[in-house]
mmCIF file of C-alpha atoms in Angstrom:
data_model
loop_
_atom_site.group_PDB
_atom_site.id
_atom_site.type_symbol
_atom_site.label_atom_id
_atom_site.label_comp_id
_atom_site.label_asym_id
_atom_site.label_seq_id
_atom_site.Cartn_x
_atom_site.Cartn_y
_atom_site.Cartn_z
ATOM 1 C CA LYS A 26 12.518 -8.187 -11.402
ATOM 2 C CA CYS A 27 12.323 -4.910 -13.388
ATOM 3 C CA GLY A 28 12.868 -5.486 -17.018
ATOM 4 C CA GLN A 29 12.367 -9.176 -16.766
ATOM 5 C CA VAL A 30 10.483 -10.818 -19.717
ATOM 6 C CA VAL A 31 7.393 -12.518 -18.646
ATOM 7 C CA ILE A 32 5.633 -12.993 -22.007
ATOM 8 C CA GLU A 33 7.505 -14.138 -25.053
ATOM 9 C CA GLY A 34 7.135 -15.624 -28.583
ATOM 10 C CA MET A 35 3.454 -14.367 -29.021
ATOM 11 C CA LYS A 36 2.428 -15.045 -32.673
ATOM 12 C CA PRO A 37 -1.050 -14.632 -34.296
ATOM 13 C CA ALA A 38 -3.009 -17.753 -34.071
ATOM 14 C CA GLY A 39 -6.226 -18.072 -36.050
ATOM 15 C CA ALA A 40 -8.990 -15.794 -34.842
ATOM 16 C CA ALA A 41 -8.574 -12.047 -35.072
ATOM 17 C CA GLY A 42 -6.758 -10.627 -31.831
ATOM 18 C CA LEU A 43 -5.693 -13.982 -30.608
ATOM 19 C CA HIS A 44 -1.839 -14.782 -30.025
ATOM 20 C CA ARG A 45 -0.131 -17.884 -28.911
ATOM 21 C CA GLY A 46 3.306 -17.962 -27.018
ATOM 22 C CA TRP A 47 4.781 -18.477 -23.619
ATOM 23 C CA ALA A 48 4.403 -16.921 -20.242
ATOM 24 C CA ILE A 49 7.241 -17.139 -17.632
ATOM 25 C CA ASP A 50 6.662 -17.206 -13.896
ATOM 26 C CA PRO A 51 9.078 -14.686 -12.530
ATOM 27 C CA THR A 52 9.550 -16.612 -9.284
ATOM 28 C CA SER A 53 10.327 -19.952 -10.644
ATOM 29 C CA ASN A 54 11.439 -19.091 -14.174
ATOM 30 C CA LYS A 55 9.167 -21.902 -15.536
ATOM 31 C CA ARG A 56 7.659 -21.370 -18.771
ATOM 32 C CA TYR A 57 3.918 -22.047 -19.572
ATOM 33 C CA ALA A 58 1.781 -22.204 -22.654
ATOM 34 C CA ALA A 59 -0.161 -18.973 -22.918
ATOM 35 C CA ARG A 60 -2.426 -16.932 -25.163
ATOM 36 C CA LEU A 61 -3.411 -13.297 -25.482
ATOM 37 C CA GLU A 62 -7.017 -12.244 -26.318
ATOM 38 C CA ARG A 63 -8.560 -8.697 -26.709
ATOM 39 C CA ASP A 64 -11.189 -8.099 -24.065
ATOM 40 C CA ALA A 65 -12.920 -4.657 -24.036
ATOM 41 C CA ASP A 66 -10.440 -2.142 -22.731
ATOM 42 C CA ALA A 67 -7.826 -4.777 -21.684
ATOM 43 C CA LEU A 68 -5.983 -7.947 -22.863
ATOM 44 C CA LYS A 69 -6.605 -11.225 -21.304
ATOM 45 C CA LEU A 70 -3.594 -13.341 -20.736
ATOM 46 C CA ILE A 71 -4.541 -17.129 -20.232
ATOM 47 C CA VAL A 72 -1.881 -19.419 -18.993
ATOM 48 C CA SER A 73 -2.176 -23.114 -18.928
ATOM 49 C CA ALA A 74 -0.239 -25.884 -17.566
ATOM 50 C CA LEU A 75 -0.627 -29.822 -18.259
ATOM 51 C CA GLY A 76 -2.103 -29.382 -21.493
ATOM 52 C CA GLY A 77 -4.775 -27.090 -20.274
ATOM 53 C CA LEU A 78 -5.897 -29.144 -17.179
ATOM 54 C CA PHE A 79 -5.027 -26.067 -14.989
ATOM 55 C CA THR A 80 -5.497 -22.363 -16.224
ATOM 56 C CA GLU A 81 -5.269 -18.947 -14.922
ATOM 57 C CA THR A 82 -6.576 -15.699 -16.563
ATOM 58 C CA LEU A 83 -5.166 -12.261 -15.931
ATOM 59 C CA ARG A 84 -6.526 -8.990 -17.202
ATOM 60 C CA LEU A 85 -3.757 -6.727 -18.408
ATOM 61 C CA ARG A 86 -4.423 -2.949 -18.630
ATOM 62 C CA PRO A 87 -2.062 -0.225 -19.635
ATOM 63 C CA LEU A 88 0.231 1.231 -16.816
ATOM 64 C CA THR A 89 -0.779 4.849 -16.054
ATOM 65 C CA GLY A 90 2.375 5.902 -14.274
ATOM 66 C CA ALA A 91 5.818 4.669 -13.521
ATOM 67 C CA ILE A 92 6.511 2.101 -10.857
ATOM 68 C CA ASP A 93 8.936 3.567 -8.299
ATOM 69 C CA ALA A 94 10.998 0.483 -7.858
ATOM 70 C CA CYS A 95 11.772 0.408 -11.661
ATOM 71 C CA LYS A 96 12.979 4.043 -12.192
ATOM 72 C CA PRO A 97 16.607 4.270 -13.335
#
């Protein structure tokens, strides 16, 4: 799955640091509404389905090294 896009179409939305767009589940290729928010030393990716009835939050931090499986 190296190089697969999993976040797309993020655009500023209202509050400073808030962006809205789409997240793609790499196992099913389904798109879900998503937003990115600043959170101290990370970004929060909040993904929702069914109009926000179900949500999942992930904290994204910078990668400190290369992933062996993705090296050319």
